[in-house]
Tab-separated table of C-alpha atoms in Angstrom:
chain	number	residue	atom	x	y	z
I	261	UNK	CA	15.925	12.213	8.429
I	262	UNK	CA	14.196	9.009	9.885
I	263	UNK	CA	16.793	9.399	13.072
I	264	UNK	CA	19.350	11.590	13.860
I	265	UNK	CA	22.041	11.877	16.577
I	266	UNK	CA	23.858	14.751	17.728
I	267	UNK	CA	27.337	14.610	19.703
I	268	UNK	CA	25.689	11.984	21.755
I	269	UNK	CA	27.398	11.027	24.358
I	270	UNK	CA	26.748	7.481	27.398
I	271	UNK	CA	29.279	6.945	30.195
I	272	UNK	CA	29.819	3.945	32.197
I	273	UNK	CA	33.053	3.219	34.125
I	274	UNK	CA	35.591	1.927	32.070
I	275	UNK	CA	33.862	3.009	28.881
I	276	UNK	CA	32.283	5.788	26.732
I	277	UNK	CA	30.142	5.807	23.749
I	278	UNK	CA	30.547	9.006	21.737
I	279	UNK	CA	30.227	10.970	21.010
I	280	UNK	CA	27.976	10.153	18.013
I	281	UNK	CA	26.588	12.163	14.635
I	282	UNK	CA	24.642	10.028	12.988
I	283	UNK	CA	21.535	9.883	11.052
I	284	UNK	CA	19.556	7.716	8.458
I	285	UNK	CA	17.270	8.609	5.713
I	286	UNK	CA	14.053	7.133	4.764
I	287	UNK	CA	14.245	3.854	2.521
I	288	UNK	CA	17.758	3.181	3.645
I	289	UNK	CA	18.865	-0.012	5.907
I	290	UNK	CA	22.386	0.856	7.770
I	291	UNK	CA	23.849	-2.052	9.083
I	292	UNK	CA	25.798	-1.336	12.477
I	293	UNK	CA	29.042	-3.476	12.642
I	294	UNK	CA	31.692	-4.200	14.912
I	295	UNK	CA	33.132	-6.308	17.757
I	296	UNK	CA	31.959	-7.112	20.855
I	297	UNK	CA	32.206	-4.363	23.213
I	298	UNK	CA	31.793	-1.589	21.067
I	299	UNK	CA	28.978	0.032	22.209
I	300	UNK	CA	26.493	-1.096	19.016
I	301	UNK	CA	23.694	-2.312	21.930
I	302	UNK	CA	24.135	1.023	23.773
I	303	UNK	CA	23.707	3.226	20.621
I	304	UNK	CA	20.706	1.135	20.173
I	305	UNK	CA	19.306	1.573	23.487
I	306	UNK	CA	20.030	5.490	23.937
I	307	UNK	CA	18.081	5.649	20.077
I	308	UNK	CA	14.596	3.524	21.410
I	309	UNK	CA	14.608	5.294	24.662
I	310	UNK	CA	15.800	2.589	26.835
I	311	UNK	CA	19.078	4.718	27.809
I	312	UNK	CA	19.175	8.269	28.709
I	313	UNK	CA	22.365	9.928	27.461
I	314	UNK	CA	24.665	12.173	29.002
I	315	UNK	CA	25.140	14.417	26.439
I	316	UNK	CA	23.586	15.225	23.050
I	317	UNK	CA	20.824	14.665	21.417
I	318	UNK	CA	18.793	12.039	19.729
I	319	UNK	CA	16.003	12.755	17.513
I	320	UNK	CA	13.014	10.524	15.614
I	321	UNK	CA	11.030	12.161	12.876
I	322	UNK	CA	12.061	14.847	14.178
I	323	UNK	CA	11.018	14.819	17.246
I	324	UNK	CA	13.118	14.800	20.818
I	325	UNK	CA	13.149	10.600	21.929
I	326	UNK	CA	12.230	11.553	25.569
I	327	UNK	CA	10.054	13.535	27.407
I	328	UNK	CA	6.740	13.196	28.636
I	329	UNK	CA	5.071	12.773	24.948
I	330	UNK	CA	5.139	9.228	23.894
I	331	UNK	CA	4.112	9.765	20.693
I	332	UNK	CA	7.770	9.312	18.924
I	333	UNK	CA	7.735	5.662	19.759
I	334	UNK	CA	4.894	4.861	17.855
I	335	UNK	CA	7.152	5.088	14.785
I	336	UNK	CA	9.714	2.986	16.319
I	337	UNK	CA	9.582	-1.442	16.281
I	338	UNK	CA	12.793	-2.553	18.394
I	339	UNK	CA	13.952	-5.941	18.498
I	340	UNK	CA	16.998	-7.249	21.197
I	341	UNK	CA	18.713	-9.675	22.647
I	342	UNK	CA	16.563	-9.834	25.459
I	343	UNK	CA	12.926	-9.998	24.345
I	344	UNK	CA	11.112	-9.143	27.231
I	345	UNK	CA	8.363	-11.368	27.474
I	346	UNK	CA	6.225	-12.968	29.746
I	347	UNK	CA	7.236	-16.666	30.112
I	348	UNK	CA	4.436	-17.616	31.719
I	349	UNK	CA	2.101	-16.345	29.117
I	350	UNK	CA	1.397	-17.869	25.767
I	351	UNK	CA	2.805	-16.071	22.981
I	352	UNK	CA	-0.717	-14.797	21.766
I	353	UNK	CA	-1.256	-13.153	25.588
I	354	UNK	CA	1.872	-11.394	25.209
I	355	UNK	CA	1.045	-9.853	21.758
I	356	UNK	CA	-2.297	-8.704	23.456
I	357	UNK	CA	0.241	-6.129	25.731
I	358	UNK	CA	1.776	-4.912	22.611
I	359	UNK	CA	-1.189	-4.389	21.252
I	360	UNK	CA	-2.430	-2.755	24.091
I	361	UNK	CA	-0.235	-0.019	23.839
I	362	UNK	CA	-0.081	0.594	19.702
I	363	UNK	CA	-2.804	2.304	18.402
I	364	UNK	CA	-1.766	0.784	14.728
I	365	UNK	CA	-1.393	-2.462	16.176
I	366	UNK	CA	-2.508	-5.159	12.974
I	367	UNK	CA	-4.092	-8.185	13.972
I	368	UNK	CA	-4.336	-9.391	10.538
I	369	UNK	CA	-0.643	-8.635	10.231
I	370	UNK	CA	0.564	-10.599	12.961
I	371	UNK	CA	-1.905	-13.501	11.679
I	372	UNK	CA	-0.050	-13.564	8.466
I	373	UNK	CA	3.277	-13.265	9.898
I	374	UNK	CA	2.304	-16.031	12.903
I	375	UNK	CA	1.496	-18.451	9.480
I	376	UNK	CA	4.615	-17.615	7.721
I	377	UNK	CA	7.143	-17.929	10.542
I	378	UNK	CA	4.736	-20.988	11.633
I	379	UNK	CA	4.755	-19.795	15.173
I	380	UNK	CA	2.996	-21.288	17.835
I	381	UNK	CA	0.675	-18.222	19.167
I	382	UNK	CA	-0.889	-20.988	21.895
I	383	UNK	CA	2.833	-22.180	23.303
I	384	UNK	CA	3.770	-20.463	26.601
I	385	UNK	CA	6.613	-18.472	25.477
I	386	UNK	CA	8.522	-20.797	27.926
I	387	UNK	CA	7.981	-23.314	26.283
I	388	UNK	CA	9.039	-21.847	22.880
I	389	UNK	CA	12.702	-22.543	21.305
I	390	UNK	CA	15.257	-19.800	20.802
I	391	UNK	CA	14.398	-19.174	17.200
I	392	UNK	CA	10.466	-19.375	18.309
I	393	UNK	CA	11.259	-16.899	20.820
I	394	UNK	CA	13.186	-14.366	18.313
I	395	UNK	CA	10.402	-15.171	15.949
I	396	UNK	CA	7.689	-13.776	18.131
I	397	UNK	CA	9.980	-10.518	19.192
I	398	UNK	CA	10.034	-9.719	15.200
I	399	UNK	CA	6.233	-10.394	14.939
I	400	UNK	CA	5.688	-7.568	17.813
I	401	UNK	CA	7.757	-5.737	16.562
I	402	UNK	CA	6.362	-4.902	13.568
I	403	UNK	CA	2.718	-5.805	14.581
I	404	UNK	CA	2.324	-1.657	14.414
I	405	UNK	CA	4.105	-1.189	10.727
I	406	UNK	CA	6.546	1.248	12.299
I	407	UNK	CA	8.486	3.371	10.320
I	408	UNK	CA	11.765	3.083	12.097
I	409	UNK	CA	12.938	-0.694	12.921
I	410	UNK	CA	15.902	-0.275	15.340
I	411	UNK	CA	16.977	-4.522	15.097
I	412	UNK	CA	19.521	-5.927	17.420
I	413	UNK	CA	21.165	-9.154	16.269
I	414	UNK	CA	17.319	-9.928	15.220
I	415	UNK	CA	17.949	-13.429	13.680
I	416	UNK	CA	19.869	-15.096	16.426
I	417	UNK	CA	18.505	-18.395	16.962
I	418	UNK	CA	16.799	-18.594	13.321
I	419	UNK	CA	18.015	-21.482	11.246
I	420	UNK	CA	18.126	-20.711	7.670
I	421	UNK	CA	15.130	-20.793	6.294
I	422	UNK	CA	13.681	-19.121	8.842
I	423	UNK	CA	16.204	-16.146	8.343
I	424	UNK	CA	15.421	-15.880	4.508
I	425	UNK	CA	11.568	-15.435	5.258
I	426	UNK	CA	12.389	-12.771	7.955
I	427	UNK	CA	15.011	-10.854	5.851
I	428	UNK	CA	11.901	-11.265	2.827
I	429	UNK	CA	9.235	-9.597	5.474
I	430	UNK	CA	11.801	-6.442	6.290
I	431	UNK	CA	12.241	-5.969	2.287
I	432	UNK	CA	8.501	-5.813	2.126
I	433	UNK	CA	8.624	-3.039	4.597
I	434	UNK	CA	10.675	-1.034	2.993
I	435	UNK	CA	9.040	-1.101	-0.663
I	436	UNK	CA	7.318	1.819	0.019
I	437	UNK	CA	10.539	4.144	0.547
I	438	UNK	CA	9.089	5.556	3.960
I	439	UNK	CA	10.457	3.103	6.026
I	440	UNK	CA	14.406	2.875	7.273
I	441	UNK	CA	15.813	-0.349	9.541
I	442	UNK	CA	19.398	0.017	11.766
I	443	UNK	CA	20.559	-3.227	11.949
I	444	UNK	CA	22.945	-4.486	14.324
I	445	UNK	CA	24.052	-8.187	13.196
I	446	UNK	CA	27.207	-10.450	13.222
I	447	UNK	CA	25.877	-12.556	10.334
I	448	UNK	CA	27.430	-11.200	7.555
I	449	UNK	CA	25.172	-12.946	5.087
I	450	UNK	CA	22.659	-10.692	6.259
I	451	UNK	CA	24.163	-7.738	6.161
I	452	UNK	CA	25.378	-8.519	3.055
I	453	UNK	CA	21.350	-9.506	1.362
I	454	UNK	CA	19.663	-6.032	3.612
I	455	UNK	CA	21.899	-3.473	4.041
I	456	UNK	CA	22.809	-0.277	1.506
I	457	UNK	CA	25.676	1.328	4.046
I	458	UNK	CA	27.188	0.484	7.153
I	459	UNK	CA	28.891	1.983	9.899
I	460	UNK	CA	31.785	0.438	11.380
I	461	UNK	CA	31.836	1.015	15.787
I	462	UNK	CA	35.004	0.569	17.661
I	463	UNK	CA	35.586	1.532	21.274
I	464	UNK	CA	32.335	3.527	21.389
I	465	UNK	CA	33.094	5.441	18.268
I	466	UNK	CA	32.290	5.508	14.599
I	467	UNK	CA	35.459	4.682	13.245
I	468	UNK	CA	33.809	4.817	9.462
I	469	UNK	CA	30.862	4.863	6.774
I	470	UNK	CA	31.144	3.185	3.749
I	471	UNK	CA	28.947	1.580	1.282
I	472	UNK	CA	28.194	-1.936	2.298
I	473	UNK	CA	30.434	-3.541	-0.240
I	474	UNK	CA	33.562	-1.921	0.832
I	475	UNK	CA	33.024	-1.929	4.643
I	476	UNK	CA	32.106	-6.015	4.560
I	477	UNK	CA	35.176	-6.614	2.928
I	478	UNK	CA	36.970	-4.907	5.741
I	479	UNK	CA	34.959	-6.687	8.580
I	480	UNK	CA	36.024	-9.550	7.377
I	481	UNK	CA	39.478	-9.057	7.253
I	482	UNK	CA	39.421	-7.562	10.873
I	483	UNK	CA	37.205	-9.989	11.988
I	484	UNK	CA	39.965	-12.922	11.244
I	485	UNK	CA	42.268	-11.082	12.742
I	486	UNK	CA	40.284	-11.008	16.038
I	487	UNK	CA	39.667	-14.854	15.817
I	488	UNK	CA	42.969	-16.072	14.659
Protein backbone atom coordinates (compact mmCIF):
# COMPACT_ATOMS: atom_id res chain seq x y z
CA UNK A 1 0.00 0.00 0.00
CA UNK A 2 0.85 3.78 -0.63
CA UNK A 3 0.01 4.34 3.37
CA UNK A 4 -1.06 2.28 5.94
CA UNK A 5 -2.19 2.72 9.58
CA UNK A 6 -2.24 0.35 12.28
CA UNK A 7 -4.48 0.70 15.57
CA UNK A 8 -3.26 4.21 15.64
CA UNK A 9 -4.07 5.87 18.32
CA UNK A 10 -3.65 10.44 19.42
CA UNK A 11 -4.93 11.66 22.79
CA UNK A 12 -5.72 15.08 23.80
CA UNK A 13 -7.99 15.96 26.76
CA UNK A 14 -11.40 15.74 25.96
CA UNK A 15 -10.76 13.71 22.82
CA UNK A 16 -9.22 10.62 21.12
CA UNK A 17 -8.54 9.70 17.63
CA UNK A 18 -8.48 5.93 17.15
CA UNK A 19 -7.77 3.94 16.99
CA UNK A 20 -7.31 3.77 13.18
CA UNK A 21 -6.69 0.78 10.34
CA UNK A 22 -6.45 2.30 7.39
CA UNK A 23 -4.61 2.16 4.23
CA UNK A 24 -4.72 3.30 0.48
CA UNK A 25 -3.50 1.74 -2.62
CA UNK A 26 -1.68 3.22 -5.43
CA UNK A 27 -3.90 5.10 -8.15
CA UNK A 28 -6.70 5.53 -5.69
CA UNK A 29 -7.94 9.13 -4.25
CA UNK A 30 -9.90 8.53 -0.72
CA UNK A 31 -11.70 11.39 0.21
CA UNK A 32 -11.79 11.88 4.15
CA UNK A 33 -15.27 13.24 5.26
CA UNK A 34 -16.91 14.38 8.21
CA UNK A 35 -17.82 17.21 10.62
CA UNK A 36 -15.93 19.48 12.32
CA UNK A 37 -14.23 18.04 15.18
CA UNK A 38 -13.68 14.74 14.06
CA UNK A 39 -10.26 14.33 14.07
CA UNK A 40 -9.79 14.39 9.90
CA UNK A 41 -6.75 17.25 10.52
CA UNK A 42 -5.20 15.03 13.24
CA UNK A 43 -5.23 11.79 11.11
CA UNK A 44 -3.62 13.99 8.63
CA UNK A 45 -1.01 15.31 10.77
CA UNK A 46 -0.01 11.92 12.66
CA UNK A 47 0.22 10.46 8.60
CA UNK A 48 2.91 13.56 7.32
CA UNK A 49 4.79 13.41 10.50
CA UNK A 50 3.62 16.52 12.06
CA UNK A 51 1.99 14.47 15.12
CA UNK A 52 3.56 11.71 16.96
CA UNK A 53 0.98 9.12 18.02
CA UNK A 54 0.45 7.39 21.09
CA UNK A 55 -0.11 4.21 19.91
CA UNK A 56 0.20 2.30 16.62
CA UNK A 57 1.71 2.60 13.75
CA UNK A 58 1.83 4.55 10.58
CA UNK A 59 3.61 3.47 7.60
CA UNK A 60 4.60 5.16 3.90
CA UNK A 61 5.83 2.89 1.17
CA UNK A 62 6.44 0.90 3.55
CA UNK A 63 8.49 2.45 5.52
CA UNK A 64 8.07 3.64 9.47
CA UNK A 65 6.93 7.82 9.14
CA UNK A 66 9.45 8.73 11.93
CA UNK A 67 12.73 8.19 12.94
CA UNK A 68 15.88 9.63 12.19
CA UNK A 69 15.73 8.71 8.23
CA UNK A 70 13.97 11.36 6.35
CA UNK A 71 13.81 9.68 3.39
CA UNK A 72 9.87 8.63 3.63
CA UNK A 73 8.88 12.22 3.20
CA UNK A 74 10.26 12.62 0.00
CA UNK A 75 7.26 10.66 -1.31
CA UNK A 76 4.90 12.71 0.58
CA UNK A 77 3.37 16.62 -0.84
CA UNK A 78 1.05 17.93 2.15
CA UNK A 79 -1.13 20.74 1.80
CA UNK A 80 -3.16 22.51 5.12
CA UNK A 81 -4.95 24.96 6.43
CA UNK A 82 -2.11 26.73 7.60
CA UNK A 83 0.48 27.06 4.84
CA UNK A 84 3.44 27.89 6.54
CA UNK A 85 5.05 30.47 4.71
CA UNK A 86 7.14 33.26 5.02
CA UNK A 87 5.07 36.49 4.71
CA UNK A 88 7.71 38.55 4.35
CA UNK A 89 9.16 36.72 1.45
CA UNK A 90 7.92 36.74 -2.09
CA UNK A 91 6.32 33.68 -3.12
CA UNK A 92 9.31 32.68 -5.48
CA UNK A 93 11.83 32.99 -2.14
CA UNK A 94 9.68 30.70 -0.37
CA UNK A 95 9.62 27.99 -3.13
CA UNK A 96 13.53 28.34 -3.07
CA UNK A 97 13.19 26.59 0.82
CA UNK A 98 11.14 23.88 -0.60
CA UNK A 99 13.33 23.37 -3.02
CA UNK A 100 16.07 23.40 -0.84
CA UNK A 101 15.11 20.47 0.87
CA UNK A 102 13.62 18.10 -2.24
CA UNK A 103 16.06 16.53 -4.14
CA UNK A 104 13.22 16.08 -7.08
CA UNK A 105 12.26 19.50 -6.68
CA UNK A 106 11.00 20.69 -10.65
CA UNK A 107 11.61 24.08 -11.53
CA UNK A 108 10.06 23.69 -14.81
CA UNK A 109 7.09 22.21 -13.00
CA UNK A 110 6.39 24.91 -10.76
CA UNK A 111 6.93 27.36 -13.90
CA UNK A 112 4.10 25.67 -15.61
CA UNK A 113 1.94 25.42 -12.70
CA UNK A 114 2.90 29.34 -11.57
CA UNK A 115 1.39 30.13 -15.48
CA UNK A 116 -1.62 28.06 -15.11
CA UNK A 117 -2.80 29.09 -11.65
CA UNK A 118 -1.47 32.71 -12.87
CA UNK A 119 0.31 33.20 -9.62
CA UNK A 120 2.27 36.00 -8.78
CA UNK A 121 5.87 34.30 -7.93
CA UNK A 122 7.23 38.22 -7.31
CA UNK A 123 4.17 39.20 -4.67
CA UNK A 124 5.27 38.95 -1.00
CA UNK A 125 3.16 36.18 0.09
CA UNK A 126 1.63 38.94 2.34
CA UNK A 127 0.53 40.54 -0.02
CA UNK A 128 -1.13 37.57 -1.83
CA UNK A 129 -5.09 36.82 -1.50
CA UNK A 130 -6.44 33.72 0.18
CA UNK A 131 -6.86 31.75 -2.99
CA UNK A 132 -3.18 33.14 -4.11
CA UNK A 133 -1.98 31.91 -0.93
CA UNK A 134 -3.65 28.23 -1.25
CA UNK A 135 -2.49 28.42 -4.80
CA UNK A 136 1.16 28.64 -3.96
CA UNK A 137 0.82 25.81 -0.98
CA UNK A 138 -0.46 23.36 -3.97
CA UNK A 139 2.41 24.54 -6.27
CA UNK A 140 5.01 23.40 -3.35
CA UNK A 141 3.45 20.86 -2.80
CA UNK A 142 3.80 19.08 -5.68
CA UNK A 143 6.94 20.99 -6.94
CA UNK A 144 8.73 17.34 -6.03
CA UNK A 145 5.98 14.99 -8.01
CA UNK A 146 5.41 13.08 -4.79
CA UNK A 147 3.79 9.99 -4.80
CA UNK A 148 1.58 10.41 -1.81
CA UNK A 149 -0.48 13.88 -1.68
CA UNK A 150 -1.92 14.02 1.89
CA UNK A 151 -4.48 17.45 0.95
CA UNK A 152 -6.26 19.24 3.69
CA UNK A 153 -9.28 21.27 2.61
CA UNK A 154 -6.71 22.21 -0.39
CA UNK A 155 -9.11 24.50 -2.38
CA UNK A 156 -10.30 26.82 0.31
CA UNK A 157 -10.15 30.21 -0.91
CA UNK A 158 -10.17 29.11 -4.79
CA UNK A 159 -13.06 30.53 -6.74
CA UNK A 160 -14.24 28.27 -9.37
CA UNK A 161 -12.25 28.29 -12.00
CA UNK A 162 -9.44 28.20 -10.14
CA UNK A 163 -10.67 24.89 -8.41
CA UNK A 164 -11.38 23.13 -11.84
CA UNK A 165 -7.66 23.78 -13.01
CA UNK A 166 -6.35 22.46 -9.61
CA UNK A 167 -8.67 19.37 -9.45
CA UNK A 168 -7.35 18.98 -13.58
CA UNK A 169 -3.46 19.16 -12.25
CA UNK A 170 -4.17 16.26 -9.37
CA UNK A 171 -5.90 14.02 -12.27
CA UNK A 172 -2.73 14.50 -14.21
CA UNK A 173 -0.87 13.11 -11.31
CA UNK A 174 -2.49 10.27 -11.00
CA UNK A 175 -2.53 9.04 -14.81
CA UNK A 176 0.27 7.08 -14.24
CA UNK A 177 -1.41 4.67 -11.51
CA UNK A 178 1.64 5.18 -9.03
CA UNK A 179 0.37 7.99 -7.40
CA UNK A 180 -2.58 8.00 -4.49
CA UNK A 181 -4.09 11.57 -2.90
CA UNK A 182 -6.14 11.56 0.80
CA UNK A 183 -8.25 14.28 0.56
CA UNK A 184 -9.82 15.98 3.30
CA UNK A 185 -12.55 18.55 1.83
CA UNK A 186 -16.05 19.97 2.74
CA UNK A 187 -16.80 20.81 -0.91
CA UNK A 188 -18.68 18.12 -1.99
CA UNK A 189 -18.35 19.00 -5.65
CA UNK A 190 -14.94 17.99 -5.27
CA UNK A 191 -15.17 15.07 -3.72
CA UNK A 192 -17.68 14.18 -5.88
CA UNK A 193 -15.27 15.05 -9.55
CA UNK A 194 -11.71 13.28 -7.52
CA UNK A 195 -12.50 10.80 -5.29
CA UNK A 196 -13.07 6.72 -5.95
CA UNK A 197 -13.94 5.88 -1.98
CA UNK A 198 -14.34 7.70 1.05
CA UNK A 199 -14.19 7.26 4.58
CA UNK A 200 -16.64 8.73 6.77
CA UNK A 201 -14.78 10.14 10.55
CA UNK A 202 -16.92 10.76 13.52
CA UNK A 203 -15.67 11.38 17.04
CA UNK A 204 -12.14 10.27 16.12
CA UNK A 205 -13.28 7.09 14.52
CA UNK A 206 -13.98 5.58 11.16
CA UNK A 207 -17.48 5.13 11.38
CA UNK A 208 -17.48 3.67 7.52
CA UNK A 209 -16.00 3.00 3.88
CA UNK A 210 -18.01 3.11 1.05
CA UNK A 211 -17.68 3.85 -2.53
CA UNK A 212 -17.94 7.53 -3.13
CA UNK A 213 -21.40 7.42 -4.56
CA UNK A 214 -23.05 5.89 -1.65
CA UNK A 215 -21.14 7.65 1.19
CA UNK A 216 -21.89 11.39 -0.56
CA UNK A 217 -25.34 10.64 -0.54
CA UNK A 218 -25.15 10.03 3.15
CA UNK A 219 -23.02 13.20 3.93
CA UNK A 220 -25.43 15.01 2.63
CA UNK A 221 -28.23 13.88 4.39
CA UNK A 222 -26.24 14.15 7.76
CA UNK A 223 -24.83 17.18 6.84
CA UNK A 224 -28.53 18.93 6.73
CA UNK A 225 -29.23 17.54 9.64
CA UNK A 226 -26.26 19.28 11.36
CA UNK A 227 -27.24 22.68 9.73
CA UNK A 228 -30.92 22.64 10.06
Amino acid sequence: PVFSLEGLVKRYPGFTLGPIDLELQPGVVLGLVGPNGAGKTTMLHCLAGLLVPDEGAAEVFGAPNGGADPAWRRDIGVVGEEHGFYMHWTAAENLKVVASLQPSYSHERVRRMAERFALPLDRKVEELSRGNRAKLAIVAALAHAPRLLLLDEPTAGLDPVVRADVLDVLWELLEDGEHAILYSTHVLSDIARLADELVFLSDGRVLQRSAKDDLVDAWRRISFRLAA
